[in-house]
Coordinates of C-alpha atoms in Angstrom, one line a residue:
Chain M
M693 CA 33.0 -2.2 3.8
T694 CA 29.8 -1.9 1.7
K695 CA 27.7 -3.8 4.3
L696 CA 27.5 -2.7 7.9
K697 CA 26.4 -5.4 10.2
T698 CA 24.2 -3.7 12.9
A699 CA 22.7 -5.1 16.0
L700 CA 19.6 -3.6 17.8
I701 CA 19.3 -4.6 21.5
Q702 CA 15.6 -4.7 22.5
Q703 CA 15.2 -5.5 26.1
K704 CA 13.1 -5.5 29.2
C705 CA 14.4 -3.5 32.2
S706 CA 14.1 -4.0 35.9
N707 CA 14.8 -1.7 38.9
H708 CA 18.2 -3.4 39.4
R709 CA 20.8 -1.4 37.5
D710 CA 23.5 -4.1 37.8
D711 CA 21.2 -6.8 36.4
N712 CA 20.2 -4.6 33.5
I713 CA 23.8 -3.8 32.6
A714 CA 24.8 -7.5 32.9
K715 CA 22.0 -8.5 30.5
T716 CA 22.8 -5.7 28.1
S717 CA 26.5 -6.6 28.2
E718 CA 25.8 -10.2 27.5
M719 CA 23.5 -9.3 24.5
I720 CA 26.2 -7.0 23.2
R721 CA 28.8 -9.8 23.4
K722 CA 26.5 -12.1 21.5
A723 CA 25.8 -9.5 18.9
A724 CA 29.6 -8.9 18.4
A725 CA 30.1 -12.7 18.2
S726 CA 27.6 -12.7 15.3
G727 CA 29.7 -10.1 13.6
A728 CA 28.0 -6.8 14.5
A729 CA 30.2 -3.8 14.0
L730 CA 27.6 -1.3 15.3
V731 CA 25.4 -2.0 18.4
V732 CA 22.5 0.3 19.3
L733 CA 20.9 0.2 22.7
Q734 CA 17.5 1.5 23.7
E735 CA 16.8 4.7 25.6
L736 CA 17.7 4.7 29.3
H737 CA 18.6 1.0 29.3
T738 CA 20.1 0.8 32.8
S739 CA 16.8 1.4 34.6
T740 CA 13.0 1.1 34.3
Y741 CA 11.4 4.2 32.7
F742 CA 11.3 6.3 35.8
C743 CA 9.5 9.2 34.1
Q744 CA 6.1 7.6 34.7
I745 CA 6.0 9.7 37.8
E746 CA 7.7 13.0 39.0
S747 CA 9.9 12.3 42.0
P748 CA 13.1 14.2 43.0
D749 CA 14.5 11.0 44.3
F750 CA 15.1 9.7 40.8
F751 CA 17.6 12.4 40.1
D752 CA 20.0 10.2 42.0
L753 CA 19.9 7.8 39.1
A754 CA 21.8 10.3 37.0
E755 CA 25.5 9.9 36.2
S756 CA 28.3 12.0 34.8
I757 CA 30.0 11.7 31.4
P758 CA 32.5 10.3 31.5
G759 CA 31.3 8.1 34.3
A760 CA 30.3 4.6 35.3
S761 CA 28.3 3.7 32.2
T762 CA 30.7 5.2 29.6
D763 CA 33.6 3.5 31.4
L764 CA 31.9 0.1 31.3
F765 CA 30.5 0.3 27.8
G766 CA 33.7 1.9 26.5
K767 CA 35.7 -1.0 27.8
L768 CA 33.3 -3.4 26.2
A769 CA 33.5 -1.5 22.9
A770 CA 37.3 -1.7 23.0
E771 CA 37.4 -5.4 24.0
L772 CA 35.0 -6.3 21.2
G773 CA 36.2 -3.8 18.6
I774 CA 32.8 -2.4 17.9
V775 CA 30.9 0.9 18.1
I776 CA 28.2 1.1 20.7
V777 CA 25.4 3.7 21.0
T778 CA 24.3 4.0 24.6
S779 CA 21.7 6.1 26.3
L780 CA 21.9 7.4 29.9
F781 CA 20.5 9.9 32.4
E782 CA 23.2 12.5 32.4
R783 CA 24.1 14.5 35.6
R784 CA 25.8 17.7 34.2
A785 CA 25.6 19.6 37.4
A786 CA 23.5 19.6 40.6
G787 CA 20.0 20.4 39.3
L788 CA 21.0 20.1 35.7
Y789 CA 20.2 16.8 34.0
H790 CA 19.9 15.6 30.4
N791 CA 18.6 12.6 28.5
T792 CA 21.9 11.8 26.6
A793 CA 23.1 9.3 24.1
V794 CA 26.8 8.5 24.1
V795 CA 28.6 6.9 21.2
L796 CA 31.6 4.8 22.2
E797 CA 34.2 4.2 19.5
S798 CA 35.8 0.8 18.9
D799 CA 38.9 1.9 20.8
G800 CA 36.8 2.6 23.9
S801 CA 36.9 6.4 23.6
I802 CA 33.8 8.6 23.6
A803 CA 33.2 9.5 20.0
G804 CA 30.6 12.1 20.9
I805 CA 27.4 12.7 22.8
Y806 CA 23.9 13.9 21.8
R807 CA 21.6 15.5 24.3
K808 CA 17.9 14.9 23.5
M809 CA 16.6 18.1 22.0
H810 CA 12.8 17.7 22.0
I811 CA 11.5 16.8 25.5
P812 CA 8.0 15.3 25.8
D813 CA 5.6 15.7 28.7
D814 CA 2.3 13.9 28.7
P815 CA 0.6 11.5 31.2
G816 CA 3.1 8.8 32.1
F817 CA 6.0 10.4 30.3
Y818 CA 6.9 13.4 32.5
E819 CA 10.2 14.1 31.0
K820 CA 10.1 17.9 31.3
F821 CA 10.6 17.4 35.0
Y822 CA 13.8 15.4 34.6
F823 CA 15.5 16.5 31.4
T824 CA 16.8 19.9 30.4
P825 CA 16.4 20.2 26.6
G826 CA 19.7 19.6 24.8
D827 CA 22.0 22.5 24.0
L828 CA 24.4 20.7 21.6
G829 CA 22.2 21.1 18.5
F830 CA 21.7 18.5 15.8
N831 CA 25.2 17.3 14.9
P832 CA 26.1 13.8 13.7
I833 CA 28.8 11.9 15.5
K834 CA 31.7 10.7 13.4
T835 CA 32.8 7.2 14.0
S836 CA 34.8 4.4 12.3
V837 CA 31.5 3.0 11.0
G838 CA 30.1 6.2 9.6
S839 CA 28.6 9.5 10.6
L840 CA 25.8 8.7 13.1
G841 CA 22.7 11.0 13.3
I842 CA 21.8 10.2 16.8
L843 CA 18.4 11.4 18.0
V844 CA 16.3 10.2 20.9
C845 CA 12.7 9.1 21.2
W846 CA 10.4 12.2 21.1
D847 CA 12.8 13.7 18.5
Q848 CA 11.5 11.0 16.1
W849 CA 8.3 12.9 15.6
Y850 CA 10.2 15.9 14.2
P851 CA 11.1 16.0 10.5
E852 CA 13.3 19.1 11.3
A853 CA 15.6 17.0 13.5
A854 CA 16.0 14.3 10.8
R855 CA 16.7 16.9 8.2
M856 CA 19.2 18.8 10.3
M857 CA 21.2 15.6 10.7
S858 CA 21.1 14.6 7.0
L859 CA 22.1 18.1 5.9
A860 CA 25.1 17.7 8.2
G861 CA 26.1 14.5 6.5
A862 CA 24.6 11.8 8.7
D863 CA 24.9 8.3 7.0
F864 CA 22.2 6.9 9.3
L865 CA 19.5 8.2 11.6
I866 CA 19.6 6.3 14.9
Y867 CA 16.8 6.6 17.5
P868 CA 17.2 4.9 21.0
T869 CA 13.6 5.1 22.3
A870 CA 11.2 4.1 25.1
I871 CA 7.6 4.3 23.8
G872 CA 4.6 2.2 24.7
W873 CA 0.9 2.0 25.2
D874 CA -1.4 3.0 28.0
P875 CA -2.9 -0.5 28.6
K876 CA -6.3 1.2 29.0
D877 CA -6.4 2.4 25.4
A878 CA -8.5 0.6 22.9
D879 CA -6.8 -1.8 20.4
D880 CA -7.5 0.4 17.4
E881 CA -5.9 3.4 19.1
K882 CA -2.9 1.3 20.1
K883 CA -2.5 0.1 16.5
R884 CA -2.8 3.7 15.2
Q885 CA -0.1 4.9 17.6
A886 CA 2.4 2.1 16.8
D887 CA 1.8 2.5 13.1
A888 CA 2.2 6.3 13.3
W889 CA 5.5 5.9 15.2
L890 CA 6.8 3.5 12.5
T891 CA 5.4 5.5 9.7
V892 CA 6.8 8.9 10.6
Q893 CA 10.3 7.4 11.0
R894 CA 10.1 5.6 7.7
G895 CA 9.1 9.0 6.3
H896 CA 12.4 10.5 7.6
A897 CA 14.2 7.7 5.8
V898 CA 12.4 8.5 2.6
A899 CA 12.7 12.3 2.8
N900 CA 16.4 12.1 3.5
G901 CA 17.4 9.0 1.5
I902 CA 19.2 7.3 4.4
P903 CA 18.5 4.3 6.7
V904 CA 16.7 4.7 10.0
I905 CA 17.7 2.5 13.0
S906 CA 15.2 2.6 15.8
V907 CA 15.5 0.6 19.1
N908 CA 12.6 0.5 21.5
R909 CA 12.1 -1.0 24.9
V910 CA 9.8 -3.9 25.5
G911 CA 7.8 -5.3 28.4
Y912 CA 5.3 -3.9 30.9
E913 CA 6.3 -1.5 33.6
P914 CA 3.8 -0.6 36.3
S915 CA 3.2 2.9 37.6
T916 CA 3.2 3.9 41.3
E917 CA 0.8 6.8 40.4
E918 CA -2.7 6.3 41.5
D919 CA -5.1 5.4 38.7
A920 CA -2.2 5.1 36.2
A921 CA -2.1 1.8 34.3
G922 CA 1.6 1.7 33.6
I923 CA 3.2 1.4 30.2
Q924 CA 3.3 -1.6 27.9
F925 CA 6.4 -0.8 25.9
W926 CA 5.7 -1.9 22.3
G927 CA 9.1 -3.1 21.2
G928 CA 9.0 -3.3 17.4
S929 CA 12.6 -2.0 17.0
F930 CA 13.3 -1.8 13.2
V931 CA 15.6 -0.8 10.5
A932 CA 14.3 1.0 7.4
G933 CA 16.3 1.5 4.2
P934 CA 16.7 4.8 2.3
Q935 CA 13.3 4.4 0.6
G936 CA 11.6 3.7 3.9
E937 CA 11.4 0.0 3.2
I938 CA 11.4 -2.2 6.3
L939 CA 14.6 -4.2 6.4
V940 CA 13.9 -5.9 9.7
E941 CA 11.4 -5.5 12.5
G942 CA 11.4 -6.8 16.0
S943 CA 8.9 -8.5 18.3
R944 CA 6.2 -6.5 20.2
D945 CA 6.8 -8.6 23.3
N946 CA 10.1 -10.3 23.5
E947 CA 13.7 -9.3 24.2
Q948 CA 15.8 -9.7 21.0
I949 CA 19.1 -9.1 19.4
I950 CA 18.1 -7.9 16.0
L951 CA 20.9 -8.4 13.4
I952 CA 20.9 -6.8 10.0
D953 CA 23.3 -6.1 7.2
I954 CA 22.8 -2.5 6.0
D955 CA 23.9 -1.7 2.5
R956 CA 26.0 1.5 2.8
K957 CA 26.0 2.1 -1.0
R958 CA 22.2 2.0 -1.5
S959 CA 21.7 5.5 0.0
E960 CA 23.7 7.3 -2.7
K961 CA 21.9 5.3 -5.5
V962 CA 18.5 6.2 -4.0
R963 CA 19.5 9.9 -3.8
Q964 CA 20.5 9.7 -7.4
I965 CA 17.1 8.5 -8.6
W966 CA 15.3 10.8 -6.1
P967 CA 17.4 14.0 -5.8
F968 CA 15.3 15.6 -3.1
L969 CA 18.2 17.6 -1.7
R970 CA 18.8 19.3 -5.0
D971 CA 15.3 21.0 -5.0
R972 CA 14.8 22.2 -1.5
R973 CA 13.3 25.7 -1.5
I974 CA 15.7 27.2 1.0
D975 CA 14.6 30.6 -0.1
E976 CA 11.1 29.9 1.3
Y977 CA 11.8 28.0 4.5
A978 CA 12.8 30.9 6.8
E979 CA 9.5 30.7 8.7
L980 CA 10.2 27.2 9.9
V981 CA 11.9 28.9 12.9
R982 CA 8.6 30.5 13.9
R983 CA 6.4 28.9 16.6
Y984 CA 3.3 29.4 14.4
R985 CA 2.7 31.5 11.3
D986 CA -0.2 33.5 12.7
Chain U
M1085 CA -20.2 20.4 10.1
T1086 CA -18.0 17.9 11.9
K1087 CA -17.6 15.6 8.9
L1088 CA -16.4 16.8 5.6
K1089 CA -17.5 14.6 2.7
T1090 CA -14.6 14.7 0.3
A1091 CA -14.2 13.2 -3.2
L1092 CA -11.0 12.3 -4.9
I1093 CA -11.2 12.0 -8.7
Q1094 CA -8.7 9.5 -10.0
Q1095 CA -8.7 9.2 -13.8
K1096 CA -6.9 8.3 -17.0
C1097 CA -6.2 11.1 -19.4
S1098 CA -6.1 11.2 -23.2
N1099 CA -4.6 13.8 -25.6
H1100 CA -8.1 15.2 -26.1
R1101 CA -8.6 18.1 -23.7
D1102 CA -12.4 18.3 -24.3
D1103 CA -12.9 14.6 -23.6
N1104 CA -10.8 14.8 -20.4
I1105 CA -12.8 17.8 -19.2
A1106 CA -16.1 16.2 -20.1
K1107 CA -15.2 13.0 -18.1
T1108 CA -13.9 15.0 -15.2
S1109 CA -17.0 17.1 -15.1
E1110 CA -19.2 14.1 -15.1
M1111 CA -17.3 12.5 -12.2
I1112 CA -17.5 15.8 -10.3
R1113 CA -21.3 15.8 -10.8
K1114 CA -21.5 12.2 -9.5
A1115 CA -19.4 13.1 -6.5
A1116 CA -21.6 16.1 -5.7
A1117 CA -24.7 14.0 -6.1
S1118 CA -23.2 11.6 -3.5
G1119 CA -22.9 14.5 -1.1
A1120 CA -19.3 15.6 -1.6
A1121 CA -18.6 19.2 -0.4
L1122 CA -15.0 19.1 -1.5
V1123 CA -13.7 17.6 -4.7
V1124 CA -10.0 17.2 -5.4
L1125 CA -8.7 16.6 -8.9
Q1126 CA -5.4 15.1 -9.9
E1127 CA -2.4 17.1 -11.3
L1128 CA -2.7 18.4 -14.9
H1129 CA -6.0 16.6 -15.4
T1130 CA -6.9 18.2 -18.7
S1131 CA -4.0 16.5 -20.7
T1132 CA -1.7 13.6 -20.7
Y1133 CA 1.5 14.1 -18.7
F1134 CA 3.3 16.0 -21.4
C1135 CA 6.5 16.3 -19.4
Q1136 CA 7.7 12.9 -20.5
I1137 CA 9.6 14.8 -23.2
E1138 CA 10.9 18.3 -23.7
S1139 CA 9.1 20.1 -26.5
P1140 CA 8.5 23.8 -26.9
D1141 CA 5.2 22.9 -28.7
F1142 CA 3.6 21.9 -25.4
F1143 CA 3.8 25.4 -24.0
D1144 CA 0.7 26.0 -26.1
L1145 CA -1.2 23.8 -23.7
A1146 CA -0.8 26.5 -21.0
E1147 CA -3.7 28.8 -20.1
S1148 CA -4.2 31.9 -18.1
I1149 CA -5.8 32.4 -14.7
P1150 CA -8.6 33.3 -14.8
G1151 CA -9.1 31.5 -18.1
A1152 CA -10.9 28.6 -19.8
S1153 CA -10.4 26.0 -17.0
T1154 CA -11.1 28.3 -14.1
D1155 CA -14.3 29.6 -15.8
L1156 CA -15.5 26.1 -16.5
F1157 CA -14.8 24.5 -13.2
G1158 CA -15.9 27.7 -11.4
K1159 CA -19.3 27.5 -13.0
L1160 CA -19.5 23.8 -12.0
A1161 CA -18.5 24.6 -8.4
A1162 CA -21.2 27.3 -8.3
E1163 CA -23.9 25.1 -9.9
L1164 CA -23.2 22.2 -7.5
G1165 CA -22.4 24.4 -4.4
I1166 CA -19.0 22.6 -3.8
V1167 CA -15.4 23.5 -3.5
I1168 CA -13.2 22.1 -6.3
V1169 CA -9.4 21.8 -6.2
T1170 CA -8.1 21.9 -9.8
S1171 CA -4.7 21.8 -11.4
L1172 CA -3.5 23.4 -14.6
F1173 CA -0.6 24.5 -16.7
E1174 CA -0.5 28.2 -16.1
R1175 CA 0.6 30.7 -18.7
R1176 CA 1.6 33.7 -16.7
A1177 CA 3.4 35.5 -19.5
A1178 CA 5.1 34.6 -22.7
G1179 CA 8.0 32.3 -21.7
L1180 CA 6.8 32.2 -18.0
Y1181 CA 4.8 29.1 -17.0
H1182 CA 3.8 27.4 -13.8
N1183 CA 2.3 24.2 -12.5
T1184 CA -0.6 25.7 -10.6
A1185 CA -3.4 24.5 -8.4
V1186 CA -6.5 26.6 -8.4
V1187 CA -9.2 26.4 -5.7
L1188 CA -12.7 27.3 -6.8
E1189 CA -15.1 28.4 -4.1
S1190 CA -18.7 27.1 -4.0
D1191 CA -19.9 30.5 -5.4
G1192 CA -17.7 30.0 -8.4
S1193 CA -15.0 32.5 -7.5
I1194 CA -11.3 31.7 -7.3
A1195 CA -10.5 31.2 -3.6
G1196 CA -6.8 31.2 -4.3
I1197 CA -4.0 29.6 -6.3
Y1198 CA -0.8 27.7 -5.3
R1199 CA 2.1 27.5 -7.7
K1200 CA 4.1 24.3 -7.3
M1201 CA 7.3 25.2 -5.4
H1202 CA 9.5 22.1 -5.7
I1203 CA 10.0 21.2 -9.4
P1204 CA 11.3 17.7 -10.3
D1205 CA 13.5 16.8 -13.2
D1206 CA 14.4 13.2 -13.8
P1207 CA 14.0 10.8 -16.8
G1208 CA 10.4 11.0 -18.0
F1209 CA 9.5 13.9 -15.7
Y1210 CA 11.2 16.8 -17.3
E1211 CA 9.4 19.5 -15.3
K1212 CA 12.2 22.0 -15.0
F1213 CA 11.9 22.7 -18.7
Y1214 CA 8.2 23.6 -18.4
F1215 CA 7.5 25.0 -15.0
T1216 CA 9.1 28.0 -13.2
P1217 CA 9.3 27.3 -9.5
G1218 CA 6.4 28.9 -7.6
D1219 CA 6.8 32.4 -6.1
L1220 CA 3.8 32.5 -3.8
G1221 CA 5.3 30.6 -0.9
F1222 CA 3.5 28.0 1.2
N1223 CA 0.2 29.6 2.2
P1224 CA -3.1 27.7 2.8
I1225 CA -6.1 28.8 0.8
K1226 CA -9.1 29.7 3.0
T1227 CA -12.4 28.3 1.8
S1228 CA -15.9 27.6 3.1
V1229 CA -14.8 24.0 3.9
G1230 CA -11.6 24.9 5.7
S1231 CA -8.1 26.1 5.2
L1232 CA -6.6 24.0 2.4
G1233 CA -2.8 23.4 2.4
I1234 CA -2.5 22.8 -1.3
L1235 CA 0.8 21.3 -2.5
V1236 CA 1.6 19.5 -5.8
C1237 CA 3.3 16.2 -6.5
W1238 CA 7.1 16.6 -6.0
D1239 CA 6.3 18.8 -3.0
Q1240 CA 5.0 15.7 -1.3
W1241 CA 8.6 14.5 -0.6
Y1242 CA 9.4 17.7 1.4
P1243 CA 8.5 17.7 5.1
E1244 CA 9.3 21.5 5.1
A1245 CA 6.4 22.2 2.7
A1246 CA 3.9 20.3 4.9
R1247 CA 5.2 22.0 8.0
M1248 CA 5.0 25.5 6.5
M1249 CA 1.4 24.8 5.6
S1250 CA 0.4 23.4 9.0
L1251 CA 2.2 26.3 10.8
A1252 CA 0.0 28.6 8.8
G1253 CA -3.2 26.9 10.0
A1254 CA -3.9 24.4 7.2
D1255 CA -6.7 22.0 8.2
F1256 CA -5.8 19.5 5.5
L1257 CA -2.8 18.8 3.3
I1258 CA -3.9 18.3 -0.3
Y1259 CA -1.7 16.8 -3.0
P1260 CA -2.8 16.7 -6.7
T1261 CA -0.2 14.5 -8.2
A1262 CA 1.0 12.5 -11.3
I1263 CA 3.4 9.8 -10.3
G1264 CA 4.0 6.4 -11.8
W1265 CA 6.4 3.6 -12.6
D1266 CA 9.0 3.2 -15.3
P1267 CA 7.6 -0.1 -16.7
K1268 CA 11.1 -1.4 -17.1
D1269 CA 11.7 -1.3 -13.3
A1270 CA 11.6 -4.5 -11.4
D1271 CA 8.6 -5.3 -9.3
D1272 CA 10.4 -5.0 -6.0
E1273 CA 11.6 -1.5 -6.9
K1274 CA 8.1 -0.5 -8.0
K1275 CA 6.8 -1.6 -4.7
R1276 CA 9.4 0.3 -2.8
Q1277 CA 8.6 3.5 -4.8
A1278 CA 4.9 3.4 -4.3
D1279 CA 5.3 2.5 -0.6
A1280 CA 7.7 5.4 -0.1
W1281 CA 5.3 7.8 -1.8
L1282 CA 2.5 6.7 0.5
T1283 CA 4.7 6.5 3.6
V1284 CA 6.3 10.0 3.4
Q1285 CA 2.9 11.6 3.0
R1286 CA 1.4 9.6 5.9
G1287 CA 4.4 10.8 7.8
H1288 CA 3.4 14.4 7.1
A1289 CA -0.1 13.7 8.5
V1290 CA 1.5 12.3 11.7
A1291 CA 4.1 15.0 12.1
N1292 CA 1.5 17.7 11.7
G1293 CA -1.6 16.0 13.2
I1294 CA -3.8 16.8 10.2
P1295 CA -5.3 14.7 7.4
V1296 CA -3.6 14.2 4.0
I1297 CA -5.6 14.0 0.8
S1298 CA -3.6 12.8 -2.2
V1299 CA -5.0 12.3 -5.7
N1300 CA -2.9 10.5 -8.3
R1301 CA -3.4 9.8 -12.0
V1302 CA -3.9 6.3 -13.3
G1303 CA -3.3 4.5 -16.5
Y1304 CA -0.4 4.0 -18.9
E1305 CA 0.9 6.8 -21.1
P1306 CA 3.5 6.0 -23.8
S1307 CA 6.5 8.2 -24.5
T1308 CA 7.6 9.5 -27.9
E1309 CA 11.2 9.5 -26.7
E1310 CA 13.4 6.8 -28.1
D1311 CA 14.1 3.9 -25.7
A1312 CA 11.7 5.4 -23.1
A1313 CA 9.1 3.0 -21.8
G1314 CA 6.4 5.5 -20.9
I1315 CA 4.9 5.8 -17.5
Q1316 CA 2.4 3.5 -15.7
F1317 CA 0.7 5.9 -13.3
W1318 CA 0.1 4.0 -10.1
G1319 CA -3.1 5.5 -8.9
G1320 CA -3.6 4.6 -5.3
S1321 CA -5.1 8.0 -4.4
F1322 CA -5.7 8.0 -0.6
V1323 CA -6.8 9.9 2.5
A1324 CA -4.8 9.5 5.7
G1325 CA -6.1 10.7 9.1
P1326 CA -4.1 12.9 11.6
Q1327 CA -2.3 9.8 12.9
G1328 CA -1.3 8.8 9.4
E1329 CA -3.9 6.1 9.4
I1330 CA -5.2 5.2 6.0
L1331 CA -8.9 6.1 5.8
V1332 CA -9.4 5.1 2.2
E1333 CA -7.1 4.0 -0.7
G1334 CA -7.9 3.8 -4.4
S1335 CA -7.2 1.3 -7.1
R1336 CA -3.8 1.0 -8.8
D1337 CA -5.4 0.6 -12.2
N1338 CA -8.9 2.0 -12.4
E1339 CA -10.6 5.3 -12.7
Q1340 CA -12.5 6.0 -9.4
I1341 CA -14.5 8.5 -7.5
I1342 CA -13.2 7.9 -4.0
L1343 CA -15.6 9.2 -1.4
I1344 CA -14.7 9.6 2.3
D1345 CA -16.1 11.4 5.3
I1346 CA -13.3 13.2 7.1
D1347 CA -13.8 13.9 10.8
R1348 CA -12.8 17.5 11.3
K1349 CA -12.6 17.3 15.1
R1350 CA -10.2 14.4 15.2
S1351 CA -7.2 16.5 14.4
E1352 CA -7.5 18.7 17.5
K1353 CA -7.9 15.6 19.7
V1354 CA -4.8 14.0 18.2
R1355 CA -2.8 17.2 18.7
Q1356 CA -3.9 17.2 22.3
I1357 CA -2.5 13.7 23.0
W1358 CA 0.6 14.3 20.8
P1359 CA 1.4 18.0 21.2
F1360 CA 4.3 18.1 18.8
L1361 CA 3.9 21.8 17.9
R1362 CA 4.5 22.7 21.5
D1363 CA 8.0 21.3 21.6
R1364 CA 9.6 22.3 18.3
R1365 CA 13.1 23.5 18.8
I1366 CA 12.8 26.7 16.8
D1367 CA 15.9 28.0 18.5
E1368 CA 17.9 25.3 16.6
Y1369 CA 16.3 25.1 13.2
A1370 CA 17.9 28.1 11.6
E1371 CA 20.2 26.0 9.4
L1372 CA 17.2 24.4 7.6
V1373 CA 17.6 27.3 5.2
R1374 CA 21.1 26.1 4.2
R1375 CA 21.6 24.0 1.1
Y1376 CA 23.9 21.7 3.1
R1377 CA 25.6 22.0 6.4
D1378 CA 29.1 21.5 5.2

């Protein structure tokens, strides 16, 4: 199998979990009917992005692994014979929660989980309140379609995370994400932000010589916080090839099933013309584990 | 001084060292006359790119530090009252050579040197024959215009190098470089290569929240190697801001003095809205010093 048909499910979410799951499931079925062998969902796709405010009530949205979501999407993976990358709010114990991606194998089993390692916290994205930073490290998840370097949202700004995954043999970097604009920001600032998001991830593809698959939420979600303008999620889910070239890019506004054939052999060819891994100065990188070199 | 007027000198080189230096000096004078306080030259600007073939004869091009080039550009820096980033083929001892950037302070003194750490070797770019990998680590050079994170060419593909510099307080990442196309490559491959080069460096700006200044050679240089098509250096010198936004971009074909005002205060503002340095998982990056995590 030299081509991997991949589907990115870019969607709007409501406060109704069952509706969200029904829509996601229908889009997954369509993607599978179109031949997708790998389906990637966006971050926290069963709910609106609740981190716009800090409220203890939202911890009740969390679920266990295995649990309702992994059972449901596992059954769908088995029925359709595909690999599905899901994202959920994990309840690990009372008072201990994570932002976790779960990969479901085509036989319905859990291939592995990744707990988001870098946790943001800025106005409208109060994730440090909800999510304990991951403690499983940066380890790709082996599946029947390849070794998946799953990372989540804020991780996408960190070249270290991408590198750790590629050094461990990831065939692809995969980012379920939920990022958007503050509607009050000026248009030029919005453009810089969305371009930066795209560019830094394309840079990971280049530096590591492997494709990047990034799936982002779309649509406007209001905030209940006073003076907060809500978030306009900017969509633009994309796949970049191993030279960072854009293979496909989604809409800024609309729900979409984005289908793309990824050439699995291209990565090795690119690494042969640009053998970056050969020349890493591992004798001089030790201080990357320092907070700051002061 | 909230704005730093910076000049990038993008030029063609011949086999005549004196002619190259005369042209470079004239362009530096023009840049200073236009108000530049920092002038950045391209990689190995006193000669053609001799690494297209492996010949022991070319070691005679190397020079000591201090030496002819640092004396000459040091005098010019002092006369014009500017900081100049130069690049040269360093003779450290008989049989021990480096690809070295030298920063000349506005009083004519040597502010510091950087020895290229990552050394490429691929058809037409046989640098491992000529250059011993640098042994000075990744340390910014302090100058009157700021702390300069000097890196050279192949270094630009390594997020680790950029990060090491920013962790040590670099205000800017600066890449003298000499990169071009194999004229035999197809147009789509050429486009992917130049885009990848631009993208990965813009990614370093984003990940580190500081500007990137990259100065590349331009023009065609033939090879004396049989069946080799020479190199079409692709120019395109550029400056990106701390969100990776392109502030200015040079021609693909022509010699240019590229002038740009860089806003020195923007970096801190960008790091305040995107506090990536706050959230690095330094407890989980230790394996970045491994060759491969197998």
